[in-house]
Amino acid sequence: MASEILTAVKQPYSNFNPFLPPSSEALEHRVYSPEEELLITELIPLANTIATDPEIASAFGVMKWEEMGDSDRSRRFSGKHPLPERKINGEEYVYSVPVVAGILPLKDKWDGTVRYSAISVMKDNWREDPDAWRVTWLDLQTGETSRIDVFGVTIDTKRHADIVLKPDNYGNIPPLSRPGIGRVPMRDLERITVKLDKDYHAWQAQYSDGLRQSGQIIDIELLNEAMVRAMGVRIDEEVFGDYTGQQTEEDGKPVTSPAITAAQYIVSATVNEPTLSGTA
C-alpha cells in the first residue's frame, strides 16, 4: 500500500459577515424538490447530533474544512479552503477537484439503527492513476477519520465512474490472490459509484460495500439545510424559549447553548477554518 505524507496547500481566507451564514439569502429563496426534501428530513437526526455533541461537531467541522469545502456546490473549493496535498513514492499530488462531498446514512445490520458517515472524494486535476483519487471517511458516531486507498477507477462514455476501494488487508494478500480480472471479482469490492460532469464533479453518488449494504451519499448542501432548520427550532427553544440547561459555569460565565455552538459551525466551517466555542 502506498505510503503518504499529508499536508495542506494554504488558500486565502475571505471576508464575510460573521453574523449570518454565507448562504443565508440563497437559502431563503432555495426551493427543494420532493426527493431532496425527503433527504433533508433523513438528515435531521444528524443535524441534531451535531447540535448537541461538541466532539462530533468539531470532527465534522475539521473534515468539512480540510476535505469537503463549501456547502454551496458553486463555491466548493473556490480558493477559500486548503487543498489537500500528499507525496506518494516521491510524486506530488494536489487534490483540487471536489468530486464527492456528502453524508452516507446506513442501517446497522445488527440493531437497525442508522449510522452516519461523512465521505469526501477528491481528485488531482493533472493525474489519472489510482493515487490521483483521495477518499476520506469520517465516522460520525465515533469522530474517527480514515483515509482509504483507491484500487482503480473506470469511467464509461456516459461519465459513470466506479471508484473501487482497496480492501483493508490488501497489502497482506498474496499477489496472485489480489483482486483483478480473472481473479477475485471486482464487483465484490467496496466502491463509490458516481455520475460525473465534464469537470469531474459528481451530483449523484452511491456507496456499496460489495456484499450486502449500499446507500446514497447525500450532498452536504442538504445537510446544511437540515442544520439550518434544526438550529432554527433549537435556537427558538434554547434562546427564546424555556431552555432549562445549565446557564452558567462555576466562574459565573454564561454557557454557550448547543444550538449556538452548532450555528457557529454553520458559519465558521463554511468559509473560515472552524473555531467552535464549547468544543473539545
PDB file of C-alpha atoms in Angstrom:
ATOM      1  CA  MET A   1       0.000   0.000   0.000  1.00  0.00           C
ATOM      2  CA  ALA A   2       1.397   3.380  -0.963  1.00  0.00           C
ATOM      3  CA  SER A   3       2.687   5.470   1.914  1.00  0.00           C
ATOM      4  CA  GLU A   4       1.599   9.072   2.101  1.00  0.00           C
ATOM      5  CA  ILE A   5       2.616  12.333   3.734  1.00  0.00           C
ATOM      6  CA  LEU A   6      -0.392  14.555   4.405  1.00  0.00           C
ATOM      7  CA  THR A   7      -0.080  18.331   4.208  1.00  0.00           C
ATOM      8  CA  ALA A   8      -2.272  21.184   3.017  1.00  0.00           C
ATOM      9  CA  VAL A   9      -1.832  23.932   0.441  1.00  0.00           C
ATOM     10  CA  LYS A  10      -2.927  27.123   2.179  1.00  0.00           C
ATOM     11  CA  GLN A  11      -5.516  29.273   0.455  1.00  0.00           C
ATOM     12  CA  PRO A  12      -6.514  32.808   1.494  1.00  0.00           C
ATOM     13  CA  TYR A  13      -9.476  33.344   3.775  1.00  0.00           C
ATOM     14  CA  SER A  14     -12.350  35.504   2.559  1.00  0.00           C
ATOM     15  CA  ASN A  15     -14.197  38.404   4.125  1.00  0.00           C
ATOM     16  CA  PHE A  16     -17.788  37.720   5.099  1.00  0.00           C
ATOM     17  CA  ASN A  17     -20.473  38.777   7.557  1.00  0.00           C
ATOM     18  CA  PRO A  18     -19.748  36.729  10.717  1.00  0.00           C
ATOM     19  CA  PHE A  19     -23.289  37.115  11.979  1.00  0.00           C
ATOM     20  CA  LEU A  20     -25.023  35.262   9.162  1.00  0.00           C
ATOM     21  CA  PRO A  21     -24.338  32.016   7.320  1.00  0.00           C
ATOM     22  CA  PRO A  22     -22.808  32.991   3.947  1.00  0.00           C
ATOM     23  CA  SER A  23     -25.642  31.314   2.077  1.00  0.00           C
ATOM     24  CA  SER A  24     -28.483  32.719   4.217  1.00  0.00           C
ATOM     25  CA  GLU A  25     -30.008  34.844   1.452  1.00  0.00           C
ATOM     26  CA  ALA A  26     -29.796  31.987  -1.022  1.00  0.00           C
ATOM     27  CA  LEU A  27     -31.364  29.628   1.499  1.00  0.00           C
ATOM     28  CA  GLU A  28     -34.388  31.908   1.828  1.00  0.00           C
ATOM     29  CA  HIS A  29     -35.088  31.514  -1.885  1.00  0.00           C
ATOM     30  CA  ARG A  30     -33.929  27.928  -2.402  1.00  0.00           C
ATOM     31  CA  VAL A  31     -36.707  25.551  -3.427  1.00  0.00           C
ATOM     32  CA  TYR A  32     -36.000  21.853  -2.957  1.00  0.00           C
ATOM     33  CA  SER A  33     -37.561  19.028  -4.933  1.00  0.00           C
ATOM     34  CA  PRO A  34     -39.765  16.453  -3.155  1.00  0.00           C
ATOM     35  CA  GLU A  35     -36.880  13.971  -3.367  1.00  0.00           C
ATOM     36  CA  GLU A  36     -34.475  16.479  -1.800  1.00  0.00           C
ATOM     37  CA  GLU A  37     -36.982  17.252   0.947  1.00  0.00           C
ATOM     38  CA  LEU A  38     -37.038  13.559   1.883  1.00  0.00           C
ATOM     39  CA  LEU A  39     -33.237  13.524   2.048  1.00  0.00           C
ATOM     40  CA  ILE A  40     -33.186  16.669   4.199  1.00  0.00           C
ATOM     41  CA  THR A  41     -35.643  15.021   6.589  1.00  0.00           C
ATOM     42  CA  GLU A  42     -33.407  11.939   6.680  1.00  0.00           C
ATOM     43  CA  LEU A  43     -30.509  14.127   7.829  1.00  0.00           C
ATOM     44  CA  ILE A  44     -32.347  15.946  10.645  1.00  0.00           C
ATOM     45  CA  PRO A  45     -31.209  13.402  13.311  1.00  0.00           C
ATOM     46  CA  LEU A  46     -27.587  14.001  12.298  1.00  0.00           C
ATOM     47  CA  ALA A  47     -28.136  17.767  12.403  1.00  0.00           C
ATOM     48  CA  ASN A  48     -29.400  17.391  15.969  1.00  0.00           C
ATOM     49  CA  THR A  49     -26.378  15.254  16.884  1.00  0.00           C
ATOM     50  CA  ILE A  50     -24.028  17.947  15.600  1.00  0.00           C
ATOM     51  CA  ALA A  51     -26.005  20.478  17.657  1.00  0.00           C
ATOM     52  CA  THR A  52     -25.672  18.515  20.896  1.00  0.00           C
ATOM     53  CA  ASP A  53     -22.330  16.692  20.628  1.00  0.00           C
ATOM     54  CA  PRO A  54     -19.380  19.125  20.573  1.00  0.00           C
ATOM     55  CA  GLU A  55     -16.841  16.402  19.726  1.00  0.00           C
ATOM     56  CA  ILE A  56     -18.789  15.274  16.650  1.00  0.00           C
ATOM     57  CA  ALA A  57     -19.407  18.903  15.644  1.00  0.00           C
ATOM     58  CA  SER A  58     -15.685  19.614  15.913  1.00  0.00           C
ATOM     59  CA  ALA A  59     -14.668  16.474  13.985  1.00  0.00           C
ATOM     60  CA  PHE A  60     -17.106  17.259  11.186  1.00  0.00           C
ATOM     61  CA  GLY A  61     -16.081  20.923  11.109  1.00  0.00           C
ATOM     62  CA  VAL A  62     -12.458  19.910  10.554  1.00  0.00           C
ATOM     63  CA  MET A  63     -13.446  17.287   7.959  1.00  0.00           C
ATOM     64  CA  LYS A  64     -15.547  19.827   6.082  1.00  0.00           C
ATOM     65  CA  TRP A  65     -12.834  22.466   6.164  1.00  0.00           C
ATOM     66  CA  GLU A  66      -9.994  20.175   5.088  1.00  0.00           C
ATOM     67  CA  GLU A  67     -11.713  17.669   2.777  1.00  0.00           C
ATOM     68  CA  MET A  68     -15.163  18.843   1.650  1.00  0.00           C
ATOM     69  CA  GLY A  69     -15.290  22.584   1.067  1.00  0.00           C
ATOM     70  CA  ASP A  70     -18.265  24.923   0.932  1.00  0.00           C
ATOM     71  CA  SER A  71     -21.806  23.620   1.353  1.00  0.00           C
ATOM     72  CA  ASP A  72     -22.734  25.630  -1.739  1.00  0.00           C
ATOM     73  CA  ARG A  73     -21.721  23.493  -4.715  1.00  0.00           C
ATOM     74  CA  SER A  74     -20.956  26.525  -6.886  1.00  0.00           C
ATOM     75  CA  ARG A  75     -18.409  27.795  -4.341  1.00  0.00           C
ATOM     76  CA  ARG A  76     -16.942  24.465  -3.267  1.00  0.00           C
ATOM     77  CA  PHE A  77     -13.152  24.755  -3.091  1.00  0.00           C
ATOM     78  CA  SER A  78     -13.133  28.094  -4.899  1.00  0.00           C
ATOM     79  CA  GLY A  79      -9.975  29.250  -3.128  1.00  0.00           C
ATOM     80  CA  LYS A  80     -11.415  29.635   0.373  1.00  0.00           C
ATOM     81  CA  HIS A  81     -10.317  26.245   1.695  1.00  0.00           C
ATOM     82  CA  PRO A  82      -6.956  24.450   1.858  1.00  0.00           C
ATOM     83  CA  LEU A  83      -6.315  21.956  -0.913  1.00  0.00           C
ATOM     84  CA  PRO A  84      -5.190  18.551   0.384  1.00  0.00           C
ATOM     85  CA  GLU A  85      -1.737  17.541  -0.787  1.00  0.00           C
ATOM     86  CA  ARG A  86       0.324  14.396  -0.371  1.00  0.00           C
ATOM     87  CA  LYS A  87       3.546  12.855  -1.566  1.00  0.00           C
ATOM     88  CA  ILE A  88       3.466   9.221  -2.715  1.00  0.00           C
ATOM     89  CA  ASN A  89       6.659   7.464  -3.696  1.00  0.00           C
ATOM     90  CA  GLY A  90       8.284  10.818  -4.376  1.00  0.00           C
ATOM     91  CA  GLU A  91       5.411  12.133  -6.522  1.00  0.00           C
ATOM     92  CA  GLU A  92       3.479  15.269  -5.516  1.00  0.00           C
ATOM     93  CA  TYR A  93      -0.331  15.171  -5.631  1.00  0.00           C
ATOM     94  CA  VAL A  94      -2.609  18.180  -5.086  1.00  0.00           C
ATOM     95  CA  TYR A  95      -6.312  17.368  -4.782  1.00  0.00           C
ATOM     96  CA  SER A  96      -8.077  20.391  -6.242  1.00  0.00           C
ATOM     97  CA  VAL A  97     -11.232  18.782  -7.682  1.00  0.00           C
ATOM     98  CA  PRO A  98     -14.098  18.109  -5.224  1.00  0.00           C
ATOM     99  CA  VAL A  99     -15.746  15.014  -6.691  1.00  0.00           C
ATOM    100  CA  VAL A 100     -17.981  13.939  -3.784  1.00  0.00           C
ATOM    101  CA  ALA A 101     -18.755  15.717  -0.502  1.00  0.00           C
ATOM    102  CA  GLY A 102     -21.624  14.044   1.269  1.00  0.00           C
ATOM    103  CA  ILE A 103     -23.230  12.078   4.059  1.00  0.00           C
ATOM    104  CA  LEU A 104     -23.895   8.341   3.927  1.00  0.00           C
ATOM    105  CA  PRO A 105     -26.688   7.026   6.178  1.00  0.00           C
ATOM    106  CA  LEU A 106     -26.608   3.229   6.569  1.00  0.00           C
ATOM    107  CA  LYS A 107     -28.670   0.981   8.816  1.00  0.00           C
ATOM    108  CA  ASP A 108     -26.626  -1.093  11.228  1.00  0.00           C
ATOM    109  CA  LYS A 109     -27.035  -4.726  10.197  1.00  0.00           C
ATOM    110  CA  TRP A 110     -27.284  -5.839  13.831  1.00  0.00           C
ATOM    111  CA  ASP A 111     -29.667  -3.427  15.554  1.00  0.00           C
ATOM    112  CA  GLY A 112     -31.207  -1.495  12.644  1.00  0.00           C
ATOM    113  CA  THR A 113     -30.082   1.928  13.864  1.00  0.00           C
ATOM    114  CA  VAL A 114     -28.954   4.435  11.255  1.00  0.00           C
ATOM    115  CA  ARG A 115     -25.248   5.236  11.348  1.00  0.00           C
ATOM    116  CA  TYR A 116     -23.920   8.301   9.552  1.00  0.00           C
ATOM    117  CA  SER A 117     -20.576   8.792   7.827  1.00  0.00           C
ATOM    118  CA  ALA A 118     -19.127  11.814   6.036  1.00  0.00           C
ATOM    119  CA  ILE A 119     -17.389  10.896   2.781  1.00  0.00           C
ATOM    120  CA  SER A 120     -15.111  13.025   0.640  1.00  0.00           C
ATOM    121  CA  VAL A 121     -13.689  12.092  -2.756  1.00  0.00           C
ATOM    122  CA  MET A 122     -11.192  14.494  -4.331  1.00  0.00           C
ATOM    123  CA  LYS A 123      -9.016  14.269  -7.428  1.00  0.00           C
ATOM    124  CA  ASP A 124      -5.691  15.595  -8.635  1.00  0.00           C
ATOM    125  CA  ASN A 125      -6.604  17.519 -11.779  1.00  0.00           C
ATOM    126  CA  TRP A 126      -3.430  16.529 -13.640  1.00  0.00           C
ATOM    127  CA  ARG A 127      -3.190  12.801 -12.946  1.00  0.00           C
ATOM    128  CA  GLU A 128      -5.247   9.721 -13.822  1.00  0.00           C
ATOM    129  CA  ASP A 129      -3.646   6.905 -11.788  1.00  0.00           C
ATOM    130  CA  PRO A 130      -5.473   5.428  -8.742  1.00  0.00           C
ATOM    131  CA  ASP A 131      -3.475   7.625  -6.342  1.00  0.00           C
ATOM    132  CA  ALA A 132      -4.920  10.671  -8.124  1.00  0.00           C
ATOM    133  CA  TRP A 133      -8.131   9.934  -6.220  1.00  0.00           C
ATOM    134  CA  ARG A 134      -8.349  10.722  -2.499  1.00  0.00           C
ATOM    135  CA  VAL A 135     -11.103   9.153  -0.376  1.00  0.00           C
ATOM    136  CA  THR A 136     -11.629  10.279   3.226  1.00  0.00           C
ATOM    137  CA  TRP A 137     -14.181   8.745   5.585  1.00  0.00           C
ATOM    138  CA  LEU A 138     -15.396  10.200   8.907  1.00  0.00           C
ATOM    139  CA  ASP A 139     -17.415   8.022  11.288  1.00  0.00           C
ATOM    140  CA  LEU A 140     -19.950  10.449  12.752  1.00  0.00           C
ATOM    141  CA  GLN A 141     -20.615   8.199  15.738  1.00  0.00           C
ATOM    142  CA  THR A 142     -17.015   7.998  16.966  1.00  0.00           C
ATOM    143  CA  GLY A 143     -15.416  11.028  15.308  1.00  0.00           C
ATOM    144  CA  GLU A 144     -12.691   8.824  13.790  1.00  0.00           C
ATOM    145  CA  THR A 145     -11.333   9.763  10.362  1.00  0.00           C
ATOM    146  CA  SER A 146      -9.686   7.324   7.956  1.00  0.00           C
ATOM    147  CA  ARG A 147      -8.074   7.624   4.539  1.00  0.00           C
ATOM    148  CA  ILE A 148      -8.957   4.825   2.095  1.00  0.00           C
ATOM    149  CA  ASP A 149      -6.673   3.898  -0.807  1.00  0.00           C
ATOM    150  CA  VAL A 150      -8.226   3.527  -4.260  1.00  0.00           C
ATOM    151  CA  PHE A 151      -7.730   0.261  -6.156  1.00  0.00           C
ATOM    152  CA  GLY A 152      -8.831   1.608  -9.519  1.00  0.00           C
ATOM    153  CA  VAL A 153     -11.306   3.874 -11.318  1.00  0.00           C
ATOM    154  CA  THR A 154     -13.254   3.184 -14.509  1.00  0.00           C
ATOM    155  CA  ILE A 155     -15.234   5.856 -16.376  1.00  0.00           C
ATOM    156  CA  ASP A 156     -17.536   4.957 -19.259  1.00  0.00           C
ATOM    157  CA  THR A 157     -18.595   7.081 -22.217  1.00  0.00           C
ATOM    158  CA  LYS A 158     -21.614   8.423 -20.308  1.00  0.00           C
ATOM    159  CA  ARG A 159     -19.389   9.633 -17.451  1.00  0.00           C
ATOM    160  CA  HIS A 160     -20.470   6.954 -14.999  1.00  0.00           C
ATOM    161  CA  ALA A 161     -17.497   6.204 -12.754  1.00  0.00           C
ATOM    162  CA  ASP A 162     -16.720   3.256 -10.492  1.00  0.00           C
ATOM    163  CA  ILE A 163     -14.259   4.224  -7.763  1.00  0.00           C
ATOM    164  CA  VAL A 164     -13.149   0.856  -6.385  1.00  0.00           C
ATOM    165  CA  LEU A 165     -11.556   0.933  -2.926  1.00  0.00           C
ATOM    166  CA  LYS A 166      -8.686  -1.244  -1.774  1.00  0.00           C
ATOM    167  CA  PRO A 167      -9.502  -3.862   0.883  1.00  0.00           C
ATOM    168  CA  ASP A 168      -8.115  -3.074   4.345  1.00  0.00           C
ATOM    169  CA  ASN A 169      -5.800  -6.079   4.151  1.00  0.00           C
ATOM    170  CA  TYR A 170      -4.713  -5.531   0.539  1.00  0.00           C
ATOM    171  CA  GLY A 171      -1.033  -5.335   1.429  1.00  0.00           C
ATOM    172  CA  ASN A 172      -1.200  -8.752   3.092  1.00  0.00           C
ATOM    173  CA  ILE A 173      -2.950 -10.519   0.192  1.00  0.00           C
ATOM    174  CA  PRO A 174      -0.599 -12.686  -1.936  1.00  0.00           C
ATOM    175  CA  PRO A 175      -0.158 -11.121  -5.399  1.00  0.00           C
ATOM    176  CA  LEU A 176      -1.919 -13.984  -7.214  1.00  0.00           C
ATOM    177  CA  SER A 177      -4.916 -13.719  -4.877  1.00  0.00           C
ATOM    178  CA  ARG A 178      -5.390  -9.976  -5.167  1.00  0.00           C
ATOM    179  CA  PRO A 179      -8.477  -8.564  -6.926  1.00  0.00           C
ATOM    180  CA  GLY A 180      -8.213  -8.269 -10.675  1.00  0.00           C
ATOM    181  CA  ILE A 181      -9.539  -9.504 -13.980  1.00  0.00           C
ATOM    182  CA  GLY A 182      -9.779 -13.285 -13.869  1.00  0.00           C
ATOM    183  CA  ARG A 183      -9.257 -13.422 -10.115  1.00  0.00           C
ATOM    184  CA  VAL A 184     -11.343 -12.065  -7.210  1.00  0.00           C
ATOM    185  CA  PRO A 185     -14.486 -10.492  -8.762  1.00  0.00           C
ATOM    186  CA  MET A 186     -14.270  -6.710  -8.818  1.00  0.00           C
ATOM    187  CA  ARG A 187     -17.976  -6.474  -8.019  1.00  0.00           C
ATOM    188  CA  ASP A 188     -17.282  -7.872  -4.547  1.00  0.00           C
ATOM    189  CA  LEU A 189     -15.098  -4.898  -3.628  1.00  0.00           C
ATOM    190  CA  GLU A 190     -16.170  -1.785  -1.738  1.00  0.00           C
ATOM    191  CA  ARG A 191     -16.865   1.079  -4.137  1.00  0.00           C
ATOM    192  CA  ILE A 192     -18.320   4.514  -4.727  1.00  0.00           C
ATOM    193  CA  THR A 193     -20.309   4.912  -7.955  1.00  0.00           C
ATOM    194  CA  VAL A 194     -20.841   8.403  -9.333  1.00  0.00           C
ATOM    195  CA  LYS A 195     -22.164  10.327 -12.338  1.00  0.00           C
ATOM    196  CA  LEU A 196     -19.539  12.903 -13.314  1.00  0.00           C
ATOM    197  CA  ASP A 197     -19.832  16.152 -15.206  1.00  0.00           C
ATOM    198  CA  LYS A 198     -17.059  17.368 -17.511  1.00  0.00           C
ATOM    199  CA  ASP A 199     -15.184  18.878 -14.542  1.00  0.00           C
ATOM    200  CA  TYR A 200     -15.276  15.624 -12.545  1.00  0.00           C
ATOM    201  CA  HIS A 201     -17.912  16.895 -10.118  1.00  0.00           C
ATOM    202  CA  ALA A 202     -20.436  14.248  -9.055  1.00  0.00           C
ATOM    203  CA  TRP A 203     -24.024  15.292  -8.392  1.00  0.00           C
ATOM    204  CA  GLN A 204     -25.130  11.695  -7.778  1.00  0.00           C
ATOM    205  CA  ALA A 205     -23.160   9.214  -5.675  1.00  0.00           C
ATOM    206  CA  GLN A 206     -23.821   5.724  -4.329  1.00  0.00           C
ATOM    207  CA  TYR A 207     -21.819   3.598  -1.907  1.00  0.00           C
ATOM    208  CA  SER A 208     -21.675  -0.206  -1.868  1.00  0.00           C
ATOM    209  CA  ASP A 209     -19.676  -2.473   0.422  1.00  0.00           C
ATOM    210  CA  GLY A 210     -19.666  -5.036  -2.417  1.00  0.00           C
ATOM    211  CA  LEU A 211     -21.638  -7.591  -0.456  1.00  0.00           C
ATOM    212  CA  ARG A 212     -24.884  -6.632   1.217  1.00  0.00           C
ATOM    213  CA  GLN A 213     -25.108  -2.912   2.023  1.00  0.00           C
ATOM    214  CA  SER A 214     -25.465   0.102  -0.231  1.00  0.00           C
ATOM    215  CA  GLY A 215     -26.844   3.610   0.040  1.00  0.00           C
ATOM    216  CA  GLN A 216     -26.968   7.091  -1.420  1.00  0.00           C
ATOM    217  CA  ILE A 217     -24.300   9.621  -0.467  1.00  0.00           C
ATOM    218  CA  ILE A 218     -26.286  12.814   0.213  1.00  0.00           C
ATOM    219  CA  ASP A 219     -24.576  16.080  -0.728  1.00  0.00           C
ATOM    220  CA  ILE A 220     -23.583  18.298   2.209  1.00  0.00           C
ATOM    221  CA  GLU A 221     -25.687  21.114   0.759  1.00  0.00           C
ATOM    222  CA  LEU A 222     -28.724  19.205   2.018  1.00  0.00           C
ATOM    223  CA  LEU A 223     -27.107  18.615   5.422  1.00  0.00           C
ATOM    224  CA  ASN A 224     -26.525  22.358   5.676  1.00  0.00           C
ATOM    225  CA  GLU A 225     -30.231  22.912   5.008  1.00  0.00           C
ATOM    226  CA  ALA A 226     -31.155  20.265   7.606  1.00  0.00           C
ATOM    227  CA  MET A 227     -28.901  22.026  10.127  1.00  0.00           C
ATOM    228  CA  VAL A 228     -30.389  25.435   9.382  1.00  0.00           C
ATOM    229  CA  ARG A 229     -33.877  24.051  10.010  1.00  0.00           C
ATOM    230  CA  ALA A 230     -32.874  22.126  13.131  1.00  0.00           C
ATOM    231  CA  MET A 231     -30.941  25.098  14.516  1.00  0.00           C
ATOM    232  CA  GLY A 232     -33.889  27.399  13.966  1.00  0.00           C
ATOM    233  CA  VAL A 233     -36.027  25.164  16.159  1.00  0.00           C
ATOM    234  CA  ARG A 234     -33.312  24.787  18.809  1.00  0.00           C
ATOM    235  CA  ILE A 235     -32.467  28.476  18.955  1.00  0.00           C
ATOM    236  CA  ASP A 236     -36.166  29.239  19.398  1.00  0.00           C
ATOM    237  CA  GLU A 237     -36.292  26.748  22.275  1.00  0.00           C
ATOM    238  CA  GLU A 238     -32.932  27.457  23.915  1.00  0.00           C
ATOM    239  CA  VAL A 239     -32.587  31.197  23.433  1.00  0.00           C
ATOM    240  CA  PHE A 240     -36.140  32.488  23.245  1.00  0.00           C
ATOM    241  CA  GLY A 241     -37.997  29.665  24.984  1.00  0.00           C
ATOM    242  CA  ASP A 242     -37.847  27.886  28.326  1.00  0.00           C
ATOM    243  CA  TYR A 243     -34.412  26.307  27.928  1.00  0.00           C
ATOM    244  CA  THR A 244     -33.557  24.779  31.305  1.00  0.00           C
ATOM    245  CA  GLY A 245     -29.989  23.616  30.672  1.00  0.00           C
ATOM    246  CA  GLN A 246     -27.092  24.850  32.788  1.00  0.00           C
ATOM    247  CA  GLN A 247     -26.829  28.581  32.144  1.00  0.00           C
ATOM    248  CA  THR A 248     -23.546  29.435  33.886  1.00  0.00           C
ATOM    249  CA  GLU A 249     -20.237  27.799  34.669  1.00  0.00           C
ATOM    250  CA  GLU A 250     -18.689  27.761  38.144  1.00  0.00           C
ATOM    251  CA  ASP A 251     -16.937  31.051  37.472  1.00  0.00           C
ATOM    252  CA  GLY A 252     -20.256  32.622  36.581  1.00  0.00           C
ATOM    253  CA  LYS A 253     -19.586  32.902  32.849  1.00  0.00           C
ATOM    254  CA  PRO A 254     -22.583  32.105  30.636  1.00  0.00           C
ATOM    255  CA  VAL A 255     -22.597  28.717  28.960  1.00  0.00           C
ATOM    256  CA  THR A 256     -22.932  28.728  25.188  1.00  0.00           C
ATOM    257  CA  SER A 257     -26.032  26.738  24.292  1.00  0.00           C
ATOM    258  CA  PRO A 258     -25.596  23.713  21.995  1.00  0.00           C
ATOM    259  CA  ALA A 259     -27.671  25.388  19.305  1.00  0.00           C
ATOM    260  CA  ILE A 260     -25.414  28.437  19.247  1.00  0.00           C
ATOM    261  CA  THR A 261     -22.350  26.174  19.061  1.00  0.00           C
ATOM    262  CA  ALA A 262     -23.847  24.372  16.065  1.00  0.00           C
ATOM    263  CA  ALA A 263     -24.818  27.667  14.451  1.00  0.00           C
ATOM    264  CA  GLN A 264     -21.196  28.764  14.822  1.00  0.00           C
ATOM    265  CA  TYR A 265     -20.255  25.621  12.918  1.00  0.00           C
ATOM    266  CA  ILE A 266     -22.546  26.546  10.043  1.00  0.00           C
ATOM    267  CA  VAL A 267     -20.921  29.983   9.818  1.00  0.00           C
ATOM    268  CA  SER A 268     -17.256  29.267  10.546  1.00  0.00           C
ATOM    269  CA  ALA A 269     -16.777  25.879   8.897  1.00  0.00           C
ATOM    270  CA  THR A 270     -18.400  27.076   5.691  1.00  0.00           C
ATOM    271  CA  VAL A 271     -15.906  29.826   4.947  1.00  0.00           C
ATOM    272  CA  ASN A 272     -13.258  30.048   7.674  1.00  0.00           C
ATOM    273  CA  GLU A 273     -11.207  27.449   9.483  1.00  0.00           C
ATOM    274  CA  PRO A 274     -13.548  26.105  12.200  1.00  0.00           C
ATOM    275  CA  THR A 275     -13.107  27.591  15.678  1.00  0.00           C
ATOM    276  CA  LEU A 276     -16.010  26.321  17.763  1.00  0.00           C
ATOM    277  CA  SER A 277     -16.531  27.564  21.298  1.00  0.00           C
ATOM    278  CA  GLY A 278     -17.536  24.916  23.780  1.00  0.00           C
ATOM    279  CA  THR A 279     -15.898  22.097  21.828  1.00  0.00           C
ATOM    280  CA  ALA A 280     -13.127  19.759  22.851  1.00  0.00           C
TER     281      ALA A 280
END
